[in-house]
CSV table of C-alpha atoms and ligand atoms in Angstrom, one decimal:
chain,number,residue,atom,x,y,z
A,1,UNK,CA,99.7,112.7,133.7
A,2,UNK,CA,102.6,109.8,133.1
A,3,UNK,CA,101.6,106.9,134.5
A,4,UNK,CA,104.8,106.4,135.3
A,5,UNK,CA,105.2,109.6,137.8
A,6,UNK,CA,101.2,108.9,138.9
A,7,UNK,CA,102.0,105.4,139.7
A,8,UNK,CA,105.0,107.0,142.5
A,9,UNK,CA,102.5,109.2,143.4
A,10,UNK,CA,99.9,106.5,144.4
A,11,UNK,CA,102.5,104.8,146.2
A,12,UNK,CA,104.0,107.3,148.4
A,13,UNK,CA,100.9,108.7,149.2
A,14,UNK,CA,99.5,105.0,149.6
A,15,UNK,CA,102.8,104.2,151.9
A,16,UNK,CA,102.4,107.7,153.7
A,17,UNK,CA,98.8,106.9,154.4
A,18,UNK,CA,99.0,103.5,156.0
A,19,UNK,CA,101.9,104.9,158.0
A,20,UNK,CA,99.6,107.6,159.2
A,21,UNK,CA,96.6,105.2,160.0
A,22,UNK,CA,98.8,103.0,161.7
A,23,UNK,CA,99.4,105.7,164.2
A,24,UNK,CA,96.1,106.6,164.1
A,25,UNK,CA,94.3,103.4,165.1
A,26,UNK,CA,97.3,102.3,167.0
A,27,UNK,CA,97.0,105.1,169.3
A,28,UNK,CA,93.0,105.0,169.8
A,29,UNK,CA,93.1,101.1,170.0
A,30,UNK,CA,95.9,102.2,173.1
A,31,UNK,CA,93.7,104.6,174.7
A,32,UNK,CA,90.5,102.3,174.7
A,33,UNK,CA,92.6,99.6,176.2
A,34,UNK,CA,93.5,101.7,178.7
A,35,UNK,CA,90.5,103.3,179.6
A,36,UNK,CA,89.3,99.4,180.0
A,37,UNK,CA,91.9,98.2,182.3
A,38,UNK,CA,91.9,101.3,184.7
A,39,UNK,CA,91.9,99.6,188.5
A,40,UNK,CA,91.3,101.8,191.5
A,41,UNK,CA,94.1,103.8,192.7
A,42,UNK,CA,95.4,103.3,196.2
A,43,UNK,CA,94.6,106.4,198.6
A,44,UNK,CA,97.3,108.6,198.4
A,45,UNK,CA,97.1,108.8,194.6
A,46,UNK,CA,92.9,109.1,194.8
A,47,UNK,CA,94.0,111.8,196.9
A,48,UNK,CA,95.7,114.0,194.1
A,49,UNK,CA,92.3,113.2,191.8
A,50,UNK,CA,93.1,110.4,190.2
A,51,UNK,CA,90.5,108.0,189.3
A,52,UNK,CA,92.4,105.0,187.6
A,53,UNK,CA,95.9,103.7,187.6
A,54,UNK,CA,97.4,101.1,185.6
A,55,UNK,CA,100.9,99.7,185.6
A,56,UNK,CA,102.5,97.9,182.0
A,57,UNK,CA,105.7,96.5,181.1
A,58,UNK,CA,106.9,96.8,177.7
A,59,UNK,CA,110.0,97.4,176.0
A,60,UNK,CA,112.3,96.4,178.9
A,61,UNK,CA,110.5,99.4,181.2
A,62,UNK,CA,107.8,99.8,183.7
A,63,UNK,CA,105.0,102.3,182.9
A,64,UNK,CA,102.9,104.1,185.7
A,65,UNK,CA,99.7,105.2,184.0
A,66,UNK,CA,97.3,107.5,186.1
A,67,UNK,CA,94.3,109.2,184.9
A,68,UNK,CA,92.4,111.7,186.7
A,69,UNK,CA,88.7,111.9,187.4
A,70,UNK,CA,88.6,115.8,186.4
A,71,UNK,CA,92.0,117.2,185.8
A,72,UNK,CA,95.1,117.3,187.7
A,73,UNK,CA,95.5,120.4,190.6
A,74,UNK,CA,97.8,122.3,187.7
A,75,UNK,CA,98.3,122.1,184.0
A,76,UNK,CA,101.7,120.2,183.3
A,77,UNK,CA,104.0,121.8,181.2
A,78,UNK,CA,104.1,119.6,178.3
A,79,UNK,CA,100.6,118.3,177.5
A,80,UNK,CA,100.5,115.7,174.1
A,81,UNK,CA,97.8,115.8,172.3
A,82,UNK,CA,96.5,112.9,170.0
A,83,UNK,CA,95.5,114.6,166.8
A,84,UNK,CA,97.8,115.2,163.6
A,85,UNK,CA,98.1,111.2,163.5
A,86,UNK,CA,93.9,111.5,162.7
A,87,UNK,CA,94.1,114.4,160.5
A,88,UNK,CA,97.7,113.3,158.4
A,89,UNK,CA,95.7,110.2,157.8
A,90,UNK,CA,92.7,112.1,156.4
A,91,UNK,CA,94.8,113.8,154.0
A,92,UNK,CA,97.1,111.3,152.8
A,93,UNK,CA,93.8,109.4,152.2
A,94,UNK,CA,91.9,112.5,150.4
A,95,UNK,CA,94.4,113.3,148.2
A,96,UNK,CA,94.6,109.6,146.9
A,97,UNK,CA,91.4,109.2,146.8
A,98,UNK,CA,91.5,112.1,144.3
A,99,UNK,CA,94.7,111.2,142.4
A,100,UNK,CA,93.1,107.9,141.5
A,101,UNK,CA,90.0,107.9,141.4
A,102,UNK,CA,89.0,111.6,140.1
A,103,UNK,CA,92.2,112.3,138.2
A,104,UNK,CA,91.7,108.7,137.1
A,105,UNK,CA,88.0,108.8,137.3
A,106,UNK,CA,87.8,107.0,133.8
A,107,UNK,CA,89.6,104.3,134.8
A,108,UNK,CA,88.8,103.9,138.0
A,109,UNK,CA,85.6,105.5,139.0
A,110,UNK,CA,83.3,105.0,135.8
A,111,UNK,CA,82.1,102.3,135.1
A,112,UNK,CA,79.6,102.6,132.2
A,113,UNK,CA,77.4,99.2,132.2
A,114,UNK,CA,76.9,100.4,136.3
A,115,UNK,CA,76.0,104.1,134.9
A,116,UNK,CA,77.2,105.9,131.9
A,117,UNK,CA,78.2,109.3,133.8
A,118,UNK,CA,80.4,111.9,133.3
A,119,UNK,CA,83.7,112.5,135.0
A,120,UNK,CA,82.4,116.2,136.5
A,121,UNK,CA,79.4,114.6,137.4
A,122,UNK,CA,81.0,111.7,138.8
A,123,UNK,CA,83.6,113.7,140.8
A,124,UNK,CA,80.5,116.0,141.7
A,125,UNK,CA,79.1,113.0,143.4
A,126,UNK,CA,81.9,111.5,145.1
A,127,UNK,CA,82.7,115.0,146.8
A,128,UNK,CA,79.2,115.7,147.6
A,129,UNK,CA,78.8,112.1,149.2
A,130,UNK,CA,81.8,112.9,151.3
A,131,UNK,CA,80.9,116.0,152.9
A,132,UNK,CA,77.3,115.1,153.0
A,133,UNK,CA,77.5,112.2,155.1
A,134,UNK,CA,79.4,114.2,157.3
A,135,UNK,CA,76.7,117.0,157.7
A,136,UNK,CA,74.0,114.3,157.8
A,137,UNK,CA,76.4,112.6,160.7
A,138,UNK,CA,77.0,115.8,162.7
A,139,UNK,CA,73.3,116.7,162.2
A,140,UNK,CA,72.4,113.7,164.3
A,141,UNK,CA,74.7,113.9,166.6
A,142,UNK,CA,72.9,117.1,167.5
A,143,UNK,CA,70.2,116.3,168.1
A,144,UNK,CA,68.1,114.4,171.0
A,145,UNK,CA,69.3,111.3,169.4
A,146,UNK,CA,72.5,111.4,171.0
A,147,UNK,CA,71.0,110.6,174.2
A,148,UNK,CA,69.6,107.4,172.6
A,149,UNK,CA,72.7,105.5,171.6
A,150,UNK,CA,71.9,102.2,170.7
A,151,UNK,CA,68.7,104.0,168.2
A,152,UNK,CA,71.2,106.2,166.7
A,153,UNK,CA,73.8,103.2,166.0
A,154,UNK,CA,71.0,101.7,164.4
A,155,UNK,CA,69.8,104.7,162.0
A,156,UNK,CA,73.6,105.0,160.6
A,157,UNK,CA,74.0,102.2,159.9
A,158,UNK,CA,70.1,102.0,157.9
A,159,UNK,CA,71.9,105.6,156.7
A,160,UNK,CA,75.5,103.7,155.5
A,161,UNK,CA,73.1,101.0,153.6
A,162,UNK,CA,71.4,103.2,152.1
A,163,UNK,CA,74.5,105.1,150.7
A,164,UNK,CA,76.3,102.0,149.7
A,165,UNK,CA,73.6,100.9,147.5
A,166,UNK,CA,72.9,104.3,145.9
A,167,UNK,CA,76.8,104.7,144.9
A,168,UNK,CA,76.8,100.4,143.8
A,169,UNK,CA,74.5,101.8,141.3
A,170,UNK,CA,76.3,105.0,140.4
A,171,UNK,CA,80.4,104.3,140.3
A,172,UNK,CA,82.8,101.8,139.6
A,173,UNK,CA,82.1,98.5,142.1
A,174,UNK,CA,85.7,99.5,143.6
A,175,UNK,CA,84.5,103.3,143.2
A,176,UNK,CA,81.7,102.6,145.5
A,177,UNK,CA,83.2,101.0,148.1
A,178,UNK,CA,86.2,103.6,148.5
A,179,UNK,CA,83.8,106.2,148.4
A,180,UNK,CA,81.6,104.3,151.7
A,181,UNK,CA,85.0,104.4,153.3
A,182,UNK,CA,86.0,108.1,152.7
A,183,UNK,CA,83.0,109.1,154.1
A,184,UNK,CA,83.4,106.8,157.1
A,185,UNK,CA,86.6,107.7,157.0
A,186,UNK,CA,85.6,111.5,157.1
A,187,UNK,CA,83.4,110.8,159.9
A,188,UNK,CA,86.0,109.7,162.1
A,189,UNK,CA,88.9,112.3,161.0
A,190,UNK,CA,85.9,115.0,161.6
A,191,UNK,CA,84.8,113.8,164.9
A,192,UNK,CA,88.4,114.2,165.9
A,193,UNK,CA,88.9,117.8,164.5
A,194,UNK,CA,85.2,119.2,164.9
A,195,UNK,CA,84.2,118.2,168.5
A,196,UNK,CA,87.4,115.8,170.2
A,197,UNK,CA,89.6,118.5,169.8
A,198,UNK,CA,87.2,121.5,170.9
A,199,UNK,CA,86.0,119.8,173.8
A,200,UNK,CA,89.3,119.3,174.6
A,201,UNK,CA,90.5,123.1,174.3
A,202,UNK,CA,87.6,123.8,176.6
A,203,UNK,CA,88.7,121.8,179.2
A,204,UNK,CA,92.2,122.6,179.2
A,205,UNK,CA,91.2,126.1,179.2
A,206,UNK,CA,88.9,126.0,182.3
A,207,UNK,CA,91.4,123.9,183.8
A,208,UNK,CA,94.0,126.9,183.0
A,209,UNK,CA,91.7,129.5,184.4
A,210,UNK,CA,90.5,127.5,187.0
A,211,UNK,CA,87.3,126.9,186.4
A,212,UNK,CA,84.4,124.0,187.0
A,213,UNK,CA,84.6,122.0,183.7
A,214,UNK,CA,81.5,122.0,181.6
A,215,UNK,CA,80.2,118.2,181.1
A,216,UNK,CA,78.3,118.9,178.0
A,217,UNK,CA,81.7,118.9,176.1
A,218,UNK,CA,83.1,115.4,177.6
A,219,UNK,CA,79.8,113.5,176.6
A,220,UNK,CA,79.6,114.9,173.3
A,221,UNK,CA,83.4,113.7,173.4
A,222,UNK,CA,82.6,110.8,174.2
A,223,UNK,CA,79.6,109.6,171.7
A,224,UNK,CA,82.2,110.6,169.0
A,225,UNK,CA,84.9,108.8,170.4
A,226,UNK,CA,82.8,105.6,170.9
A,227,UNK,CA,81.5,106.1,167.1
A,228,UNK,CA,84.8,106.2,166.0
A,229,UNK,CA,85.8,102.9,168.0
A,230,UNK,CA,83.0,101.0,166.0
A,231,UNK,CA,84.0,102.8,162.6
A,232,UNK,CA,87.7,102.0,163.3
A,233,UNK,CA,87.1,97.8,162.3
A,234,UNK,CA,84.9,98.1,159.1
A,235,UNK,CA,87.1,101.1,157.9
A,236,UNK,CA,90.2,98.8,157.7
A,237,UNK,CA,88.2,96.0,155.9
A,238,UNK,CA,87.3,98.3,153.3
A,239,UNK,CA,90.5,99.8,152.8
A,240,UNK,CA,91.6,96.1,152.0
A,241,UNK,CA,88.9,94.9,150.1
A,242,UNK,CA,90.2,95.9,147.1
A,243,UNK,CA,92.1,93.1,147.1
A,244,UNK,CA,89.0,91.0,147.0
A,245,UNK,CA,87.3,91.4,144.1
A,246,UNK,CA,84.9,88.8,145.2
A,247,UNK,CA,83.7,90.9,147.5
A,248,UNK,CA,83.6,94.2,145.9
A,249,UNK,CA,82.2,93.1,142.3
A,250,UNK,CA,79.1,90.8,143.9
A,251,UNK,CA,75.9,91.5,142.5
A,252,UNK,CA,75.0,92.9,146.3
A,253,UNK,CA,78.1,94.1,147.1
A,254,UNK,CA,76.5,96.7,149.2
A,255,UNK,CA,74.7,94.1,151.5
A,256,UNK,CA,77.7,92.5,151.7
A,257,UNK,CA,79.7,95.5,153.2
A,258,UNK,CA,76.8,95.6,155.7
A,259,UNK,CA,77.2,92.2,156.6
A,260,UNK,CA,80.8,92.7,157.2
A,261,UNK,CA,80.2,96.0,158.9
A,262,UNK,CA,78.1,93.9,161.4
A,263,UNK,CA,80.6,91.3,161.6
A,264,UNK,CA,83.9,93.3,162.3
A,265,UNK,CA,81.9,96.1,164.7
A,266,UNK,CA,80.7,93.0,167.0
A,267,UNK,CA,84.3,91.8,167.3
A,268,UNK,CA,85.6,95.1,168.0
A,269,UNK,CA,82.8,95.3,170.4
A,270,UNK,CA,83.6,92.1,171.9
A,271,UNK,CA,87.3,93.1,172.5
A,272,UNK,CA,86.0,96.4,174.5
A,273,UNK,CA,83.7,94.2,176.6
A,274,UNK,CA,86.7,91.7,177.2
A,275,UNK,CA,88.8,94.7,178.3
A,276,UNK,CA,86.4,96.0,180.8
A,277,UNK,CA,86.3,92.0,182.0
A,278,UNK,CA,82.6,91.0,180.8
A,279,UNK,CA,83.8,88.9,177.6
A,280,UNK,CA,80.6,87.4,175.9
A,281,UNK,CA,82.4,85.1,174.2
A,282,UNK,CA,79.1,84.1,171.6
A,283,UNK,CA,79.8,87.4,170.4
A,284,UNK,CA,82.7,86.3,168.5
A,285,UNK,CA,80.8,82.5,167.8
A,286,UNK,CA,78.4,84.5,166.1
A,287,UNK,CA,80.6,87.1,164.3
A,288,UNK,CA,82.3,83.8,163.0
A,289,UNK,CA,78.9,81.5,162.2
A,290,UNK,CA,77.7,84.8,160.1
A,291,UNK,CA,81.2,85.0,158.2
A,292,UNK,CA,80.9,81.5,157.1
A,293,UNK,CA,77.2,82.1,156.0
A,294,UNK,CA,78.0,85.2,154.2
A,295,UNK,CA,81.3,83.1,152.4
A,296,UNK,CA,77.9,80.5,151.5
A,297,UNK,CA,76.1,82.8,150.5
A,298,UNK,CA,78.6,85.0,147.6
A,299,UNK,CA,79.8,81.7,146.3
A,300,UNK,CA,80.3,81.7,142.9
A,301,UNK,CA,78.0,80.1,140.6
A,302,UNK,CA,79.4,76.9,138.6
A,303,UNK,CA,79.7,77.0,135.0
A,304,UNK,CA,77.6,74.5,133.7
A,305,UNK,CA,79.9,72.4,131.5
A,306,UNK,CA,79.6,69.4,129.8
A,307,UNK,CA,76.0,69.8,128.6
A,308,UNK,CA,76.3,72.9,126.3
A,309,UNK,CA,79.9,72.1,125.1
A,310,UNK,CA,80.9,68.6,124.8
A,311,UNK,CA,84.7,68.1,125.8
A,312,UNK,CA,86.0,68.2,122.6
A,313,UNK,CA,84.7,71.1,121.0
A,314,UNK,CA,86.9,73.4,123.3
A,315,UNK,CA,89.6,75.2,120.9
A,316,UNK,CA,92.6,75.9,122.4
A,317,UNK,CA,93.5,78.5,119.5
A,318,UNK,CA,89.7,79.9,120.5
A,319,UNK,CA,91.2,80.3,124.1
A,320,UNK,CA,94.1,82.4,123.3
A,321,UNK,CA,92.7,84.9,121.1
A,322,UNK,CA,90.0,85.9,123.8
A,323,UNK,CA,92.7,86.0,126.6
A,324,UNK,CA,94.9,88.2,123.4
A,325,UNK,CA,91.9,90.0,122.7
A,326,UNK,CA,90.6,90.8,126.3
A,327,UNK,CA,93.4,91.2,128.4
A,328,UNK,CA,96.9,90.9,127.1
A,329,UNK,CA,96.4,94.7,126.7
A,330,UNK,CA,97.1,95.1,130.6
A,331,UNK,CA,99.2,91.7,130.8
A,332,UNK,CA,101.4,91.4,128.5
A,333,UNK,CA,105.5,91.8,127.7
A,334,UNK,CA,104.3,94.9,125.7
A,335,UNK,CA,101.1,96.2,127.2
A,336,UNK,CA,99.1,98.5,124.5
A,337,UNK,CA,96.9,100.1,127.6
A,338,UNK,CA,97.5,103.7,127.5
A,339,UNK,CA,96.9,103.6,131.5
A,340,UNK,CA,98.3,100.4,132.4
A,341,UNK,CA,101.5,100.5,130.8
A,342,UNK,CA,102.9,97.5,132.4
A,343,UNK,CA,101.8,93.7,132.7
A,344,UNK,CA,99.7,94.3,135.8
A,345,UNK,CA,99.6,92.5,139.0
A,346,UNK,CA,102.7,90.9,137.2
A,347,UNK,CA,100.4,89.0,135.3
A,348,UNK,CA,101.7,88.0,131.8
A,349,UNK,CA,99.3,86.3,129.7
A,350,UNK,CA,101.4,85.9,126.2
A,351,UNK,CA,101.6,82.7,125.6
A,352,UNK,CA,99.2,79.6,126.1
A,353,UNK,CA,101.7,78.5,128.6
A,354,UNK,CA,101.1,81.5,130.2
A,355,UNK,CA,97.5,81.3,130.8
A,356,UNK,CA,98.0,77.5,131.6
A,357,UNK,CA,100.1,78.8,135.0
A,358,UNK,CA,97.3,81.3,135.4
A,359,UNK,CA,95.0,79.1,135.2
A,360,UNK,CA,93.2,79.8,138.9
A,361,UNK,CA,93.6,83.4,138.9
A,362,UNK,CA,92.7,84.0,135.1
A,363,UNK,CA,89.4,81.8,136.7
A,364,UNK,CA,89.3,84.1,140.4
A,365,UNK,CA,88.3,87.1,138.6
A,366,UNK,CA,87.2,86.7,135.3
A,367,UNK,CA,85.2,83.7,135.9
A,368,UNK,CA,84.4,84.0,139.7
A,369,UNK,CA,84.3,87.6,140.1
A,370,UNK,CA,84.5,89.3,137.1
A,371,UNK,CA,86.3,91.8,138.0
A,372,UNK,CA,88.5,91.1,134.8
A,373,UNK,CA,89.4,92.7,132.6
A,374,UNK,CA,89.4,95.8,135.0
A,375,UNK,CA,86.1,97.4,134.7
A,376,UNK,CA,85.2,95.6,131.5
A,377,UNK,CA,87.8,97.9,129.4
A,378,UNK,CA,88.2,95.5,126.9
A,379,UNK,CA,84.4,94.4,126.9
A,380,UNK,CA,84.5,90.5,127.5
A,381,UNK,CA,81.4,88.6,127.1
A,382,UNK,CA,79.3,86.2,128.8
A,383,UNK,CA,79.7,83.8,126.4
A,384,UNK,CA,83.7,84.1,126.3
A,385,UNK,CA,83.9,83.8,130.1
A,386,UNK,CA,82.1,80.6,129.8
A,387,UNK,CA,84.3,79.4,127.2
A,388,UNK,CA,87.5,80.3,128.8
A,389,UNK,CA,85.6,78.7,132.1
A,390,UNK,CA,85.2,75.4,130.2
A,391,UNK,CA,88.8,75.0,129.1
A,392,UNK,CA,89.6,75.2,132.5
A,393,UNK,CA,87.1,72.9,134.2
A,394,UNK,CA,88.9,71.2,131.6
A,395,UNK,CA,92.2,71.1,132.8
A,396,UNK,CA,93.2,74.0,130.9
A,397,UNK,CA,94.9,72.0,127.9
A,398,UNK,CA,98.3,73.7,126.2
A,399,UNK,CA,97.9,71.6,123.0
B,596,HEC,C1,92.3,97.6,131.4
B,596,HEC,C2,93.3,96.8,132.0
B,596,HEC,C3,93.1,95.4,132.3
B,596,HEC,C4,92.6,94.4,131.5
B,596,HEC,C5,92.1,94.5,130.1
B,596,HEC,C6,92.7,93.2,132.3
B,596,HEC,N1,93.3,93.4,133.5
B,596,HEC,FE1,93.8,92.1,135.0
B,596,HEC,N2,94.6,93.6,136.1
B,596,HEC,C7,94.4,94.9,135.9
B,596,HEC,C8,94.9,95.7,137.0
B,596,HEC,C9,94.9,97.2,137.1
B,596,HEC,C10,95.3,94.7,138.0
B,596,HEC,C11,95.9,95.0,139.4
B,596,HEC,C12,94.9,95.4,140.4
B,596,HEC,C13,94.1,94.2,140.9
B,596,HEC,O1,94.7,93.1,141.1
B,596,HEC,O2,92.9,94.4,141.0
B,596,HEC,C14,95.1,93.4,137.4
B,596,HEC,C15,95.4,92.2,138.0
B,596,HEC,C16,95.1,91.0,137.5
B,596,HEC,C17,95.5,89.8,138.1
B,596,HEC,C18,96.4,89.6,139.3
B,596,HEC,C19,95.9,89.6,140.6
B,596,HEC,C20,95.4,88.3,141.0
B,596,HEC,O3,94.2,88.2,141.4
B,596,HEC,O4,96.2,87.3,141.0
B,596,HEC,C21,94.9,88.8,137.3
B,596,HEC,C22,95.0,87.3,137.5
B,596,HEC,C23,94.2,89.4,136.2
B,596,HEC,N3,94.4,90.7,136.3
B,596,HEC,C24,93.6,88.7,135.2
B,596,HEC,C25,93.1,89.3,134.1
B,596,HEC,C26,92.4,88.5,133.0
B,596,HEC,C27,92.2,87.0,133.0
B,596,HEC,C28,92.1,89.4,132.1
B,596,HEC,C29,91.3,89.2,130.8
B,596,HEC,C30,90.1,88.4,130.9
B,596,HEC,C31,92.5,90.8,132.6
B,596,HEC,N4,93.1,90.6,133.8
B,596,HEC,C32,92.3,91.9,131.8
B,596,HEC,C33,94.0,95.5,134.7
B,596,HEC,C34,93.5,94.8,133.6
């Protein structure tokens, strides 16, 4: 396809997608606040059935919120339901997923020196991860586990590690990653339309015929719903960690996302507590001590300097052909990428002035990370990133 017409694509999908999740998360974030800040109702509303009321101001108006133990006396007349912002956002995401990274799945989900695989077989993969983790999921779910919460939070995520690592070593480091969140992703989007949703159909239905409502259906409900709460945190970090190729192209970027699945579940966790009024406030003391460990611990290694390469031997004509050679393809006036058709990121690396002002991000991520050039396309060395890592621990001379 034109990368011109896949590039409008990717971003109204991208746009439509964020929109989508915005609504999505905004909403369930709304509801768990709620559910949280419930008080006791005064009589005459306890009453009707109500178990919680909770009064709000926002937007210049006054908000009476009331939610009944079992269901009101009658069905209203106009009933909302919560669920096309959950699915919309599934699609949007599924059919980006698949624009970019399986119509694209050379560029962006191969990565040959990871695993040398086809583009069917790669696709294969991706799809199969995606629906398998939801069988695997739902198959838990089922079973006596469910009654154990705390043990079956603790096998998913053994069950997440697992998959991260087998896809670090099969796609593209950003392959991998988006492919742990579609599934998580797929999770959530499948809680809401395989059991949220039917439970809810049978309780509006008894409710209709007026009959006693079958508990069964709210706890399963619930263990989704409280799944999805945790998911909801680490999801969003993922979707954003492609900007942070750091994070994405470490050696053991899969025990990083772990680590940061840990991290951003316990603040979520510790926001639901606060809610309800029992705030552990080490909760977050820890989520932040482990951040700062895990920002120790990825580091990037220094370039040793001076010893190999004395000063002078650094050749400033040396430095621009590897830059010409390796990336100008993608960054340049006149890019010759047949994908990447203009300078990307707006990066222009044409002249030596050029790659002066680019100094720190030419060093972010083809020294740091090396996520440069994008998936080794142009096949940098070793030895070249340490050369163009000298000249800048160098000051990154012009003349
Ligand atoms: C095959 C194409 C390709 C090659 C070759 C390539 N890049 Fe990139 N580059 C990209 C794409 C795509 C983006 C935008 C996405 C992103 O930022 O991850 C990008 C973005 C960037 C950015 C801007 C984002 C930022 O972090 O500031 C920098 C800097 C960069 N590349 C540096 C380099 C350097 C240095 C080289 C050569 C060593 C290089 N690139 C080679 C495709 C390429």
């Amino acid at each position: 396809m034109d990368p011109y017409i896949t590039e409008w694509l990717n971003l109204i999908l991208r746009f439509a997608h964020v929109i989508t999740g915005i609504a999505w998360i905004g909403a369930s974030f709304y509801f768990v606040w709620l559910d949280n800040h419930l008080e006791k109702p005064p009589q005459w509303k306890s009453d009707k059935g109500i178990g919680g009321d909770l009064w709000a101001i926002h937007g210049g108006g006054f908000y009476e919120v009331a939610k009944y133990k079992h269901a009101p006396e009658q069905m209203p007349k106009l009933l909302h339901w919560f669920k096309w912002e959950a699915y919309s956002t599934w699609l949007t995401g599924f059919v980006l997923l698949a624009l970019m990274f399986y119509l694209g799945a050379e560029t962006y989900l191969i990565d040959p020196s990871v695993s040398d695989i086809s583009p069917a077989l790669a696709i294969t993969i991706g799809l199969a991860s995606i629906a398998g983790g939801w069988l695997v999921y739902d198959l838990l779910c089922r079973t006596k586990l469910s009654e154990h919460g705390v043990v079956l939070g603790i096998i998913l995520m053994v069950l997440i590690c697992g998959l991260s690592y087998v896809l670090s070593q099969t796609f593209s480091a950003r392959g991998a990653f988006m492919h742990v969140g579609a599934v998580v992703g797929t999770i959530m989007a499948g809680n809401v339309f395989f059991t949220i949703m039917p439970s809810q159909r049978a309780l509006v239905s008894s409710v209709e015929k007026g009959e006693p409502v079958d508990p069964s259906w709210g706890a399963k409900a619930k263990l989704r719903s409280t799944h999805n709460t945790y998911a909801t945190l680490p999801l969003i970090f993922i979707m954003i960690s492609n900007h942070y190729p750091m994070i994405f192209n470490h050696q053991y970027n899969w025990a990083v996302l772990m680590v940061i699945f840990i991290i951003t579940a316990a603040i979520r966790q510790y926001f639901v507590a606060r809610h309800k009024g029992n705030e552990n406030k080490m909760v977050l003391v820890a989520a932040a001590l482990l951040t700062v460990a895990l920002m120790i611990a990825i580091a990037p290694k220094k370039i040793e300097t001076s010893a190999q390469t004395p000063q002078n031997t650094i050749e400033v004509a040396q430095v621009k052909s590897i830059i010409n050679e390796r990336c100008t393809a993608c960054h340049s006036k006149k890019n010759t990428d047949q994908i990447f058709t203009v300078a990307q990121g707006g990066v222009i690396l044409d002249t030596l002035d050029d790659m002066k002002r680019w100094a720190p991000r030419i060093q972010a991520r083809a020294i740091d990370a090396k996520d440069m050039p994008f998936i080794n396309k142009t096949k940098m060395t070793g030895e070249e990133r340490s050369y163009i890592a000298q000249w800048i621990a160098q000051g990154a001379n012009v003349k």
